[in-house]
Short mmCIF file of C-alpha atoms and ligand atoms in Angstrom, two decimals:
data_model
loop_
_atom_site.label_atom_id
_atom_site.label_comp_id
_atom_site.label_asym_id
_atom_site.label_seq_id
_atom_site.Cartn_x
_atom_site.Cartn_y
_atom_site.Cartn_z
CA MET X 1 -0.11 0.06 -0.07
CA ALA X 2 2.73 2.26 0.79
CA ASP X 3 3.95 2.33 -2.95
CA ALA X 4 0.43 2.69 -4.20
CA LYS X 5 -0.51 6.03 -5.97
CA PRO X 6 -2.49 7.82 -3.42
CA MET X 7 -5.92 9.35 -4.04
CA LEU X 8 -6.83 12.98 -3.53
CA ILE X 9 -9.42 14.37 -1.06
CA GLY X 10 -9.19 18.22 -0.36
CA ASP X 11 -5.37 18.69 -0.27
CA GLU X 12 -4.39 15.57 1.24
CA TRP X 13 -2.98 12.64 -0.60
CA ILE X 14 -4.39 9.32 0.85
CA ASN X 15 -3.03 5.72 0.31
CA ASP X 16 -4.26 3.87 3.25
CA SER X 17 -7.79 2.88 2.13
CA GLY X 18 -6.84 -0.84 2.39
CA ALA X 19 -7.79 -1.48 -1.29
CA VAL X 20 -5.89 -1.15 -4.40
CA LEU X 21 -6.25 -1.28 -8.36
CA LYS X 22 -3.48 -2.81 -10.20
CA SER X 23 -2.53 -0.96 -13.45
CA THR X 24 -1.41 -3.05 -16.37
CA ASN X 25 0.25 -1.82 -19.57
CA PRO X 26 -1.86 -3.27 -22.10
CA ALA X 27 0.81 -2.90 -24.91
CA THR X 28 3.20 -5.41 -23.02
CA GLY X 29 1.31 -7.02 -20.23
CA ALA X 30 3.95 -5.48 -17.57
CA THR X 31 2.61 -4.27 -14.34
CA ASN X 32 2.58 -0.40 -14.21
CA TYR X 33 1.93 0.34 -10.67
CA GLU X 34 -0.88 -0.02 -7.89
CA VAL X 35 -3.24 2.50 -7.19
CA CYS X 36 -5.06 3.15 -3.89
CA ALA X 37 -8.85 2.55 -4.50
CA ALA X 38 -11.62 4.35 -2.51
CA THR X 39 -13.93 2.35 -0.45
CA ARG X 40 -17.04 3.67 1.04
CA ALA X 41 -15.17 5.43 3.80
CA GLU X 42 -13.25 7.56 1.39
CA VAL X 43 -16.46 8.34 -0.66
CA ASN X 44 -18.07 9.67 2.68
CA ARG X 45 -14.92 11.79 3.50
CA ALA X 46 -14.57 13.21 -0.06
CA VAL X 47 -18.25 14.23 -0.06
CA ASP X 48 -17.92 15.95 3.25
CA THR X 49 -14.85 17.74 2.01
CA ALA X 50 -16.43 18.71 -1.25
CA ARG X 51 -19.60 19.97 0.37
CA GLN X 52 -17.49 22.33 2.66
CA ALA X 53 -15.52 23.35 -0.16
CA ALA X 54 -18.67 24.15 -2.40
CA SER X 55 -20.34 25.93 0.57
CA ALA X 56 -17.36 28.17 1.59
CA SER X 57 -17.92 31.77 1.41
CA THR X 58 -14.75 32.36 -0.40
CA TRP X 59 -15.68 29.94 -3.11
CA GLN X 60 -19.34 31.07 -3.33
CA GLY X 61 -18.33 34.79 -3.44
CA MET X 62 -15.73 34.10 -6.11
CA LEU X 63 -16.79 36.01 -9.17
CA PRO X 64 -17.00 34.32 -12.55
CA HIS X 65 -13.79 36.05 -14.06
CA GLN X 66 -11.87 34.94 -10.79
CA ARG X 67 -12.95 31.34 -11.34
CA ALA X 68 -12.12 31.66 -15.12
CA ARG X 69 -8.67 32.75 -14.24
CA LEU X 70 -8.14 29.54 -12.12
CA LEU X 71 -9.36 27.31 -14.88
CA SER X 72 -6.99 29.01 -17.37
CA GLY X 73 -4.18 28.27 -14.76
CA VAL X 74 -5.14 24.55 -14.95
CA ALA X 75 -5.22 24.70 -18.78
CA GLU X 76 -1.74 26.24 -18.74
CA LEU X 77 -0.55 23.57 -16.40
CA ILE X 78 -2.01 20.78 -18.65
CA GLU X 79 -0.40 22.08 -21.82
CA ALA X 80 3.07 22.46 -20.05
CA ARG X 81 2.84 18.86 -18.79
CA ALA X 82 1.22 17.32 -22.05
CA ASP X 83 3.89 14.99 -22.50
CA GLU X 84 3.72 13.51 -18.84
CA PHE X 85 -0.11 13.29 -19.08
CA ALA X 86 0.17 11.69 -22.64
CA SER X 87 2.59 9.21 -21.46
CA LEU X 88 0.54 8.06 -18.35
CA GLN X 89 -2.58 7.80 -20.59
CA MET X 90 -0.59 5.56 -23.14
CA ARG X 91 0.76 3.37 -20.27
CA GLU X 92 -2.62 2.82 -18.99
CA ASN X 93 -4.88 2.31 -22.07
CA GLY X 94 -2.28 1.76 -24.79
CA LYS X 95 -3.27 4.50 -27.27
CA VAL X 96 -0.74 5.43 -29.64
CA TRP X 97 1.48 8.42 -28.60
CA ARG X 98 0.22 10.94 -31.26
CA GLU X 99 -3.47 10.38 -30.12
CA CYS X 100 -2.57 10.59 -26.41
CA ARG X 101 -0.53 13.81 -26.82
CA ALA X 102 -3.46 15.41 -29.06
CA GLN X 103 -5.91 14.45 -26.21
CA ALA X 104 -3.81 16.01 -23.49
CA LEU X 105 -3.53 19.35 -25.61
CA SER X 106 -7.33 18.99 -26.02
CA ALA X 107 -8.03 18.70 -22.33
CA SER X 108 -6.00 21.83 -22.12
CA ALA X 109 -8.25 23.57 -24.57
CA ILE X 110 -11.36 22.47 -22.88
CA PHE X 111 -10.32 24.11 -19.66
CA ARG X 112 -9.30 27.16 -21.62
CA TYR X 113 -12.77 27.21 -23.38
CA TYR X 114 -14.81 26.99 -20.16
CA ALA X 115 -12.68 29.81 -18.61
CA ALA X 116 -13.92 31.91 -21.50
CA VAL X 117 -17.51 30.70 -21.17
CA CYS X 118 -17.45 31.19 -17.41
CA GLU X 119 -16.63 34.83 -17.60
CA THR X 120 -18.73 35.70 -20.55
CA ILE X 121 -21.98 33.75 -20.16
CA THR X 122 -24.82 36.02 -19.25
CA GLU X 123 -28.17 35.74 -17.31
CA SER X 124 -31.54 36.94 -18.80
CA LEU X 125 -34.23 39.16 -18.13
CA THR X 126 -37.51 37.41 -18.98
CA PRO X 127 -40.39 39.41 -20.34
CA SER X 128 -42.58 40.91 -17.77
CA ARG X 129 -46.41 40.52 -17.77
CA GLY X 130 -47.03 43.12 -15.04
CA ASN X 131 -45.57 45.60 -12.56
CA TYR X 132 -42.30 43.64 -11.79
CA VAL X 133 -38.94 42.91 -13.22
CA SER X 134 -38.23 39.10 -13.74
CA MET X 135 -34.93 37.29 -14.24
CA THR X 136 -33.66 34.01 -14.38
CA VAL X 137 -30.34 33.15 -12.74
CA HIS X 138 -28.19 29.99 -12.66
CA GLU X 139 -26.89 28.24 -9.52
CA PRO X 140 -24.59 25.33 -8.89
CA TYR X 141 -25.82 22.21 -7.56
CA GLY X 142 -23.25 21.89 -4.93
CA VAL X 143 -21.31 18.60 -5.28
CA VAL X 144 -21.05 16.78 -8.66
CA ALA X 145 -19.86 13.46 -9.10
CA ALA X 146 -17.91 12.97 -12.56
CA ILE X 147 -17.55 9.26 -13.46
CA THR X 148 -15.39 8.41 -16.65
CA PRO X 149 -14.34 5.68 -18.82
CA TRP X 150 -10.85 4.60 -20.01
CA ASN X 151 -10.88 5.26 -23.71
CA SER X 152 -10.19 9.00 -23.66
CA PRO X 153 -9.91 9.75 -20.01
CA LEU X 154 -8.11 13.13 -20.26
CA THR X 155 -10.85 14.84 -22.59
CA MET X 156 -13.62 13.19 -20.96
CA GLU X 157 -12.48 14.26 -17.51
CA ALA X 158 -11.73 17.79 -18.68
CA GLN X 159 -15.26 17.89 -20.51
CA LYS X 160 -16.88 17.31 -17.00
CA VAL X 161 -14.41 18.91 -14.51
CA ALA X 162 -14.00 22.31 -16.38
CA PRO X 163 -17.58 23.06 -16.91
CA ALA X 164 -18.77 21.83 -13.49
CA ILE X 165 -16.15 24.03 -11.69
CA ALA X 166 -16.92 26.98 -14.09
CA ALA X 167 -20.50 26.66 -12.84
CA GLY X 168 -19.50 26.88 -9.37
CA ASN X 169 -19.81 23.39 -8.15
CA ALA X 170 -17.17 21.06 -6.15
CA VAL X 171 -16.31 17.82 -7.93
CA ILE X 172 -15.47 14.41 -7.06
CA LEU X 173 -13.88 12.76 -10.12
CA LYS X 174 -13.95 8.86 -10.34
CA PRO X 175 -12.01 7.78 -13.22
CA SER X 176 -12.05 4.27 -14.82
CA GLU X 177 -10.40 1.42 -13.01
CA ILE X 178 -7.93 1.23 -15.93
CA THR X 179 -7.01 4.87 -16.16
CA SER X 180 -6.39 6.49 -12.75
CA SER X 181 -3.35 8.33 -13.32
CA PRO X 182 -4.34 11.12 -15.69
CA ALA X 183 -7.25 12.11 -13.34
CA LEU X 184 -4.96 12.16 -10.46
CA GLU X 185 -2.40 14.43 -12.19
CA LEU X 186 -5.42 16.82 -13.16
CA GLY X 187 -6.13 16.94 -9.36
CA ARG X 188 -2.49 17.83 -8.70
CA ALA X 189 -2.79 20.55 -11.47
CA ALA X 190 -5.81 22.08 -10.07
CA LEU X 191 -4.23 22.50 -6.54
CA GLU X 192 -1.19 23.96 -8.01
CA ALA X 193 -3.39 26.40 -10.16
CA GLY X 194 -4.79 27.69 -6.90
CA LEU X 195 -8.35 25.98 -6.87
CA PRO X 196 -9.33 25.73 -3.37
CA PRO X 197 -8.69 22.37 -1.75
CA GLY X 198 -11.77 20.24 -1.97
CA ILE X 199 -13.22 21.76 -5.37
CA LEU X 200 -11.60 18.99 -7.20
CA ASN X 201 -11.30 15.68 -5.45
CA VAL X 202 -9.97 12.64 -7.36
CA LEU X 203 -11.07 9.14 -6.04
CA PRO X 204 -9.79 6.22 -8.25
CA GLY X 205 -11.81 2.95 -7.41
CA SER X 206 -14.03 0.32 -9.00
CA GLY X 207 -17.51 1.23 -10.45
CA ALA X 208 -19.30 -1.41 -7.91
CA VAL X 209 -18.03 0.21 -4.92
CA ALA X 210 -16.69 3.81 -5.19
CA GLY X 211 -18.86 4.57 -8.35
CA ASP X 212 -21.99 3.12 -6.68
CA ALA X 213 -21.35 4.79 -3.14
CA LEU X 214 -20.85 8.17 -4.92
CA VAL X 215 -23.95 7.79 -7.07
CA ARG X 216 -26.05 7.03 -3.90
CA HIS X 217 -24.62 9.29 -1.44
CA PRO X 218 -27.11 11.92 -0.34
CA GLY X 219 -24.58 14.64 -0.42
CA VAL X 220 -24.03 14.16 -4.17
CA GLN X 221 -26.44 16.39 -6.02
CA PHE X 222 -25.57 15.46 -9.71
CA VAL X 223 -24.00 12.69 -11.43
CA SER X 224 -22.18 13.28 -14.92
CA PHE X 225 -21.44 9.88 -16.36
CA THR X 226 -19.69 8.67 -19.60
CA GLY X 227 -19.49 5.00 -20.15
CA GLY X 228 -21.33 1.81 -21.18
CA THR X 229 -25.04 1.67 -21.53
CA GLU X 230 -25.54 -0.97 -18.96
CA SER X 231 -23.71 1.11 -16.24
CA GLY X 232 -25.45 3.99 -17.33
CA ARG X 233 -28.97 2.32 -16.69
CA ARG X 234 -27.77 1.16 -13.13
CA ILE X 235 -26.74 4.82 -12.27
CA ALA X 236 -30.04 6.28 -13.68
CA ALA X 237 -31.95 3.62 -11.39
CA ALA X 238 -29.90 4.63 -8.38
CA ALA X 239 -30.55 8.33 -9.37
CA ALA X 240 -34.22 7.80 -9.61
CA GLU X 241 -34.31 6.69 -5.80
CA LYS X 242 -32.81 10.00 -4.89
CA LEU X 243 -34.73 12.05 -7.69
CA MET X 244 -31.17 13.37 -8.71
CA PRO X 245 -30.63 14.64 -12.17
CA VAL X 246 -27.87 12.70 -14.27
CA ALA X 247 -26.25 13.25 -17.41
CA LEU X 248 -25.38 10.15 -19.36
CA GLU X 249 -23.02 9.73 -22.19
CA LEU X 250 -23.44 6.03 -23.38
CA GLY X 251 -22.48 3.70 -26.08
CA GLY X 252 -23.17 3.67 -29.75
CA LYS X 253 -23.18 1.49 -32.92
CA SER X 254 -22.90 4.55 -35.41
CA PRO X 255 -23.90 4.05 -38.91
CA HIS X 256 -21.57 5.46 -41.62
CA VAL X 257 -23.06 5.71 -44.95
CA VAL X 258 -21.58 5.92 -48.44
CA PHE X 259 -23.82 6.81 -51.42
CA ALA X 260 -22.68 5.82 -54.89
CA ASP X 261 -22.06 9.40 -55.70
CA ALA X 262 -19.67 10.19 -52.97
CA ASP X 263 -16.02 11.05 -53.25
CA ILE X 264 -15.18 7.43 -52.81
CA ASP X 265 -11.54 7.91 -51.87
CA ALA X 266 -12.25 10.25 -49.20
CA ALA X 267 -15.29 8.34 -47.89
CA VAL X 268 -12.89 5.08 -47.67
CA ALA X 269 -10.28 7.08 -45.83
CA ALA X 270 -12.79 8.45 -43.34
CA VAL X 271 -14.62 5.19 -42.84
CA SER X 272 -11.28 3.48 -42.24
CA ASP X 273 -10.15 6.15 -39.71
CA GLY X 274 -13.72 6.32 -38.13
CA ILE X 275 -13.42 2.77 -37.14
CA PHE X 276 -9.80 2.03 -36.62
CA GLU X 277 -8.42 5.15 -35.01
CA GLY X 278 -7.97 4.27 -31.32
CA SER X 279 -8.13 0.63 -32.20
CA GLY X 280 -12.02 1.23 -32.44
CA GLN X 281 -12.37 2.24 -28.82
CA SER X 282 -14.24 5.15 -29.50
CA CYS X 283 -17.90 5.80 -28.62
CA VAL X 284 -18.52 7.36 -32.07
CA ALA X 285 -16.65 4.81 -33.98
CA GLY X 286 -18.40 4.21 -37.30
CA SER X 287 -18.83 0.49 -36.77
CA ARG X 288 -21.72 -0.32 -39.07
CA LEU X 289 -20.62 0.74 -42.77
CA PHE X 290 -23.69 1.02 -45.22
CA VAL X 291 -22.69 1.28 -48.83
CA GLN X 292 -25.14 1.71 -51.77
CA ARG X 293 -25.02 -1.59 -53.63
CA SER X 294 -23.49 -0.35 -56.91
CA VAL X 295 -20.21 0.74 -55.04
CA HIS X 296 -20.33 -1.85 -52.44
CA ASP X 297 -17.40 -4.03 -53.59
CA ARG X 298 -15.00 -0.97 -54.41
CA VAL X 299 -15.51 0.50 -51.09
CA LEU X 300 -15.05 -2.80 -49.25
CA ALA X 301 -11.93 -3.45 -51.33
CA GLY X 302 -10.66 0.09 -50.42
CA ILE X 303 -11.24 -0.40 -46.78
CA VAL X 304 -9.72 -3.67 -46.62
CA GLU X 305 -6.56 -2.26 -48.33
CA ARG X 306 -6.43 0.43 -45.77
CA ALA X 307 -6.95 -1.91 -42.82
CA LYS X 308 -4.02 -4.09 -44.07
CA ALA X 309 -1.72 -1.13 -44.43
CA LEU X 310 -2.18 0.19 -41.00
CA ARG X 311 1.09 0.36 -39.05
CA ILE X 312 0.43 -1.95 -35.85
CA ASP X 313 3.00 -1.27 -33.36
CA LEU X 314 3.94 -0.54 -29.83
CA PRO X 315 1.97 2.68 -28.86
CA ASP X 316 5.35 4.71 -28.57
CA ALA X 317 7.05 3.49 -31.68
CA PRO X 318 7.46 6.19 -34.39
CA GLY X 319 4.57 6.36 -36.68
CA ALA X 320 2.55 3.75 -34.96
CA GLN X 321 -1.04 4.03 -36.15
CA PHE X 322 -2.79 1.09 -34.39
CA GLY X 323 -2.02 0.09 -30.81
CA PRO X 324 -3.47 -2.69 -28.44
CA LEU X 325 -6.93 -2.87 -27.03
CA ALA X 326 -6.89 -1.14 -23.58
CA SER X 327 -7.13 -4.50 -21.64
CA PHE X 328 -6.70 -8.29 -22.01
CA PRO X 329 -10.26 -9.09 -20.86
CA HIS X 330 -11.52 -6.46 -23.36
CA ARG X 331 -9.34 -8.10 -26.09
CA ASP X 332 -10.75 -11.39 -25.10
CA ARG X 333 -14.40 -10.08 -25.21
CA VAL X 334 -13.83 -8.69 -28.71
CA ALA X 335 -12.41 -11.79 -30.10
CA ALA X 336 -15.31 -13.77 -28.55
CA ILE X 337 -17.81 -11.51 -30.56
CA VAL X 338 -16.02 -11.99 -33.94
CA ASP X 339 -15.65 -15.68 -33.31
CA LYS X 340 -19.49 -15.80 -32.82
CA ALA X 341 -20.23 -13.84 -35.87
CA LYS X 342 -17.87 -16.12 -37.91
CA ALA X 343 -19.79 -19.25 -36.44
CA GLU X 344 -23.22 -17.41 -37.57
CA GLY X 345 -21.90 -16.94 -41.28
CA GLY X 346 -20.10 -13.75 -41.26
CA ASP X 347 -17.56 -13.34 -43.72
CA VAL X 348 -14.23 -12.04 -42.05
CA VAL X 349 -12.64 -10.25 -44.95
CA THR X 350 -9.65 -9.16 -43.15
CA GLY X 351 -8.40 -9.38 -39.48
CA GLY X 352 -10.18 -11.56 -37.00
CA GLY X 353 -7.19 -12.44 -34.87
CA ARG X 354 -3.96 -11.35 -33.27
CA PRO X 355 -1.16 -9.66 -35.34
CA PRO X 356 1.78 -12.21 -36.26
CA PHE X 357 4.43 -10.10 -34.87
CA GLU X 358 6.59 -11.53 -32.15
CA LYS X 359 7.26 -8.04 -30.41
CA LEU X 360 3.42 -7.50 -29.91
CA SER X 361 2.88 -10.98 -28.68
CA GLY X 362 2.73 -10.00 -24.89
CA GLY X 363 0.15 -7.15 -25.55
CA ALA X 364 -3.73 -6.95 -25.91
CA TYR X 365 -3.73 -6.53 -29.73
CA TYR X 366 -6.38 -7.63 -32.05
CA LEU X 367 -6.25 -6.93 -35.83
CA PRO X 368 -8.22 -4.36 -37.77
CA THR X 369 -11.11 -6.50 -38.86
CA VAL X 370 -13.77 -6.17 -41.41
CA ILE X 371 -16.90 -8.50 -41.60
CA ALA X 372 -19.35 -8.72 -44.40
CA GLY X 373 -22.23 -10.99 -45.36
CA LEU X 374 -24.48 -10.39 -42.30
CA ALA X 375 -27.77 -8.65 -41.76
CA ASN X 376 -28.04 -5.67 -39.70
CA THR X 377 -30.28 -7.71 -37.35
CA ALA X 378 -27.04 -10.02 -36.65
CA GLY X 379 -25.76 -9.76 -33.00
CA ILE X 380 -22.49 -8.31 -34.17
CA CYS X 381 -24.55 -5.32 -36.04
CA GLN X 382 -26.56 -4.56 -32.85
CA GLN X 383 -24.09 -4.95 -30.08
CA GLU X 384 -21.64 -2.15 -29.23
CA ILE X 385 -18.09 -4.03 -29.60
CA PHE X 386 -15.84 -1.07 -28.76
CA GLY X 387 -13.13 -2.52 -30.82
CA PRO X 388 -11.58 -2.40 -34.23
CA VAL X 389 -14.34 -4.33 -36.08
CA LEU X 390 -16.30 -3.06 -38.91
CA CYS X 391 -19.49 -4.50 -40.25
CA VAL X 392 -20.21 -3.81 -43.92
CA LEU X 393 -23.76 -3.89 -45.18
CA PRO X 394 -25.20 -2.79 -48.66
CA PHE X 395 -28.12 -0.90 -48.99
CA ASP X 396 -30.33 -0.07 -51.99
CA ASP X 397 -32.13 3.51 -51.62
CA GLU X 398 -32.64 6.01 -48.92
CA ASP X 399 -35.64 4.20 -47.57
CA ASP X 400 -33.69 0.97 -47.24
CA LEU X 401 -30.77 2.85 -45.74
CA LEU X 402 -32.97 4.67 -42.99
CA GLN X 403 -34.69 1.50 -42.06
CA GLN X 404 -31.49 -0.37 -41.33
CA ALA X 405 -29.54 2.58 -40.00
CA ASN X 406 -32.19 3.56 -37.53
CA ASP X 407 -32.68 -0.04 -36.46
CA SER X 408 -30.57 0.11 -33.56
CA VAL X 409 -31.26 0.81 -29.71
CA TYR X 410 -28.43 3.26 -30.00
CA GLY X 411 -28.26 6.84 -31.49
CA LEU X 412 -24.97 8.38 -30.82
CA ALA X 413 -23.48 9.45 -34.08
CA ALA X 414 -23.63 8.78 -37.97
CA GLY X 415 -22.01 9.91 -41.21
CA ILE X 416 -23.02 10.48 -44.72
CA TRP X 417 -20.87 10.63 -47.78
CA THR X 418 -22.69 11.95 -50.76
CA ALA X 419 -22.21 14.72 -53.57
CA ASP X 420 -25.88 15.52 -53.28
CA TYR X 421 -26.58 18.07 -50.42
CA ARG X 422 -30.38 17.54 -50.71
CA CYS X 423 -29.90 13.78 -50.05
CA ALA X 424 -27.41 14.76 -47.08
CA TRP X 425 -29.90 17.12 -45.72
CA ARG X 426 -32.81 14.66 -45.82
CA VAL X 427 -30.91 11.86 -44.54
CA ALA X 428 -29.12 13.83 -41.77
CA ARG X 429 -32.46 14.95 -40.37
CA LYS X 430 -34.02 11.44 -40.47
CA LEU X 431 -31.19 9.63 -38.88
CA GLU X 432 -31.65 8.95 -35.25
CA ALA X 433 -28.32 10.27 -33.72
CA GLY X 434 -27.15 13.17 -31.63
CA THR X 435 -24.34 14.09 -34.12
CA VAL X 436 -24.44 13.65 -38.03
CA TRP X 437 -21.46 14.14 -40.04
CA VAL X 438 -21.66 15.06 -43.71
CA ASN X 439 -18.61 14.52 -45.80
CA THR X 440 -16.44 14.33 -42.79
CA TYR X 441 -16.26 12.07 -39.81
CA LYS X 442 -15.37 12.40 -36.17
CA GLN X 443 -14.78 16.07 -36.25
CA LEU X 444 -15.51 16.94 -32.72
CA SER X 445 -15.47 20.60 -31.30
CA ILE X 446 -15.87 21.71 -27.69
CA SER X 447 -17.99 24.58 -28.69
CA THR X 448 -20.65 22.28 -30.35
CA PRO X 449 -23.00 20.22 -28.09
CA PHE X 450 -22.62 16.46 -27.94
CA GLY X 451 -24.75 13.68 -26.59
CA GLY X 452 -26.97 10.71 -27.58
CA PHE X 453 -30.53 9.81 -28.82
CA LYS X 454 -32.23 6.58 -27.53
CA GLN X 455 -29.97 4.43 -25.25
CA SER X 456 -26.96 6.27 -26.05
CA GLY X 457 -27.53 8.88 -23.47
CA ILE X 458 -29.50 11.68 -21.74
CA GLY X 459 -28.42 15.31 -21.80
CA ARG X 460 -25.84 17.28 -23.67
CA GLU X 461 -22.11 18.03 -22.97
CA LYS X 462 -19.97 20.57 -24.45
CA GLY X 463 -20.75 24.19 -25.59
CA THR X 464 -22.17 26.87 -23.30
CA GLY X 465 -24.96 24.43 -22.47
CA GLY X 466 -22.14 22.20 -21.24
CA LEU X 467 -21.70 24.61 -18.37
CA ARG X 468 -25.41 25.09 -17.75
CA LEU X 469 -25.70 21.28 -17.49
CA TYR X 470 -24.17 21.86 -13.97
CA GLN X 471 -26.40 24.55 -12.79
CA GLN X 472 -30.15 24.92 -11.82
CA GLU X 473 -32.34 27.93 -12.77
CA LYS X 474 -33.73 30.20 -10.36
CA SER X 475 -36.37 32.71 -11.25
CA LEU X 476 -36.33 36.21 -9.47
CA TYR X 477 -39.38 38.46 -9.46
CA PHE X 478 -38.88 42.11 -8.26
CA GLY X 479 -41.99 44.26 -7.48
P1 NAD H 501 -18.08 1.18 -17.97
O1 NAD H 501 -19.56 1.62 -18.16
O2 NAD H 501 -17.74 -0.18 -17.59
O3 NAD H 501 -17.28 2.18 -16.93
C1 NAD H 501 -17.27 3.66 -16.93
C2 NAD H 501 -17.21 4.19 -15.56
O4 NAD H 501 -18.21 3.86 -14.76
C3 NAD H 501 -15.92 3.61 -14.78
O5 NAD H 501 -15.36 4.62 -13.92
C4 NAD H 501 -16.52 2.55 -13.96
O6 NAD H 501 -15.83 2.36 -12.82
C5 NAD H 501 -17.90 3.27 -13.58
N1 NAD H 501 -18.94 2.46 -13.19
C6 NAD H 501 -19.27 1.26 -13.86
N2 NAD H 501 -20.35 0.72 -13.10
C7 NAD H 501 -20.99 1.81 -12.22
C8 NAD H 501 -21.94 1.85 -11.26
N3 NAD H 501 -22.89 0.97 -11.13
N4 NAD H 501 -22.05 3.00 -10.63
C9 NAD H 501 -21.11 3.95 -10.77
N5 NAD H 501 -19.92 4.01 -11.42
C10 NAD H 501 -19.87 2.83 -12.36
O7 NAD H 501 -17.51 1.79 -19.42
P2 NAD H 501 -16.04 1.59 -19.89
O8 NAD H 501 -15.85 0.23 -20.23
O9 NAD H 501 -14.89 2.29 -18.98
O10 NAD H 501 -15.96 2.55 -21.40
C11 NAD H 501 -16.44 2.01 -22.49
C12 NAD H 501 -17.84 2.64 -22.66
O11 NAD H 501 -18.03 3.95 -22.63
C13 NAD H 501 -18.43 2.24 -24.06
O12 NAD H 501 -19.71 1.64 -24.03
C14 NAD H 501 -18.40 3.55 -24.80
O13 NAD H 501 -19.24 3.63 -25.82
C15 NAD H 501 -18.76 4.54 -23.53
N6 NAD H 501 -18.28 5.77 -23.87
C16 NAD H 501 -19.29 6.69 -24.26
C17 NAD H 501 -18.85 8.00 -24.53
C18 NAD H 501 -19.94 9.13 -24.99
O14 NAD H 501 -19.47 10.32 -24.99
N7 NAD H 501 -21.28 8.73 -25.46
C19 NAD H 501 -17.50 8.39 -24.73
C20 NAD H 501 -16.61 7.34 -24.35
C21 NAD H 501 -17.11 6.08 -23.94
#
């Protein structure tokens, strides 16, 4: 325990909870370190600390431009330490260096954005219907729990912590079991930037113990969760008991659509990146490819060629494009799903196993995989895999496409490739998804709202609304 990385409550670093998480490097199988895990006792302590910090007169009286300055300070520190943040993430979830570094810089930019929103967002006077002045103001909930996944921990954490603090709350951040360290370093940066102790607390720990205790704690007034749909359902059920609002960013099975009139080369490149970047471990991965029948074979051949050409390597190897999956159990789960699809008649056009390179044999690698020949109703086309597996399906016309693409419990994102803007408009409006890209894919901006339809989530993060997510409205009447 003495060597385990400590958790952060207030300004104390604590490593005597009696529980630990073991961090494993998925690229090699080597043990990274142990991290002290929160139990119910640390959750109780963190909530008490956060409540005191949130209600302190110094915090409550701090003006928006002053909070903004602190958030800018966090942004500066993340940027200055981008390499350190990136290398922690790379060791824990195995993403390639280029992506880890880009995500560290993106986390810094998110803090900078919410600093700007914090000091520029305005309140509104509402139309008076009598001899009074009425206005609506926004107030923080108090203590917010932020619960995050392992695939893009830095950006997801920045996306919750920055707006929640900008909104005037204290935050308890519970990172994924797999990626504790970037969150702990974020806590360190927040303290160093001058945020009052207790405004950001970081509790590594399991979802079943620490996560569940946080969600159920009466002192937590809002939960912002990103993760799988099943976990989201459990959190929503626990929140219903307390009548507590939640924001849920959940799973996806996003359709990526190529019409016959599209710029096929550009579409093929985007479809390939859209599924294989991050080894497919992206909530918006375009994992179902719908291709208009007349160009089906050409598009499929192009994607297979790109999949085979990807540079699969250790995450820190120069030029590496494709790393391991984030854990060995996750790799085995992906392999089992592909094996089942094969048994059900799926045609594995490329991939479907581990890379044949000796130097990668100790890691949780799985080849970029393309499967054809199954209907959209097949299990593999309906289930979120969260790995580098693309299902390719033909369609005949817009009606056929919409019927198939919308036949999913998920509704996170979608992409359309066509030269016909009328078709793009019609299809974009009819696809059941929180984000639709036209002739581009996976463009994401902190200033544009993000979230899911159907079982992909509740609520929207990002944008100015991403700050309002962490506030409640109060209406005032002055006679
Ligand atoms: P997960 O649901 O297993 O875990 C996510 C987080 O929730 C972890 O911190 C975990 O400890 C915690 N948790 C699990 N059960 C809990 C419970 N009952 N109470 C409280 N906390 C609990 O997800 P994961 O495997 O870490 O991440 C992959 C999933 O995340 C995928 O489904 C992916 O689509 C989704 N995701 C969604 C988005 C989005 O923005 N919509 C972004 C990234 C990832």
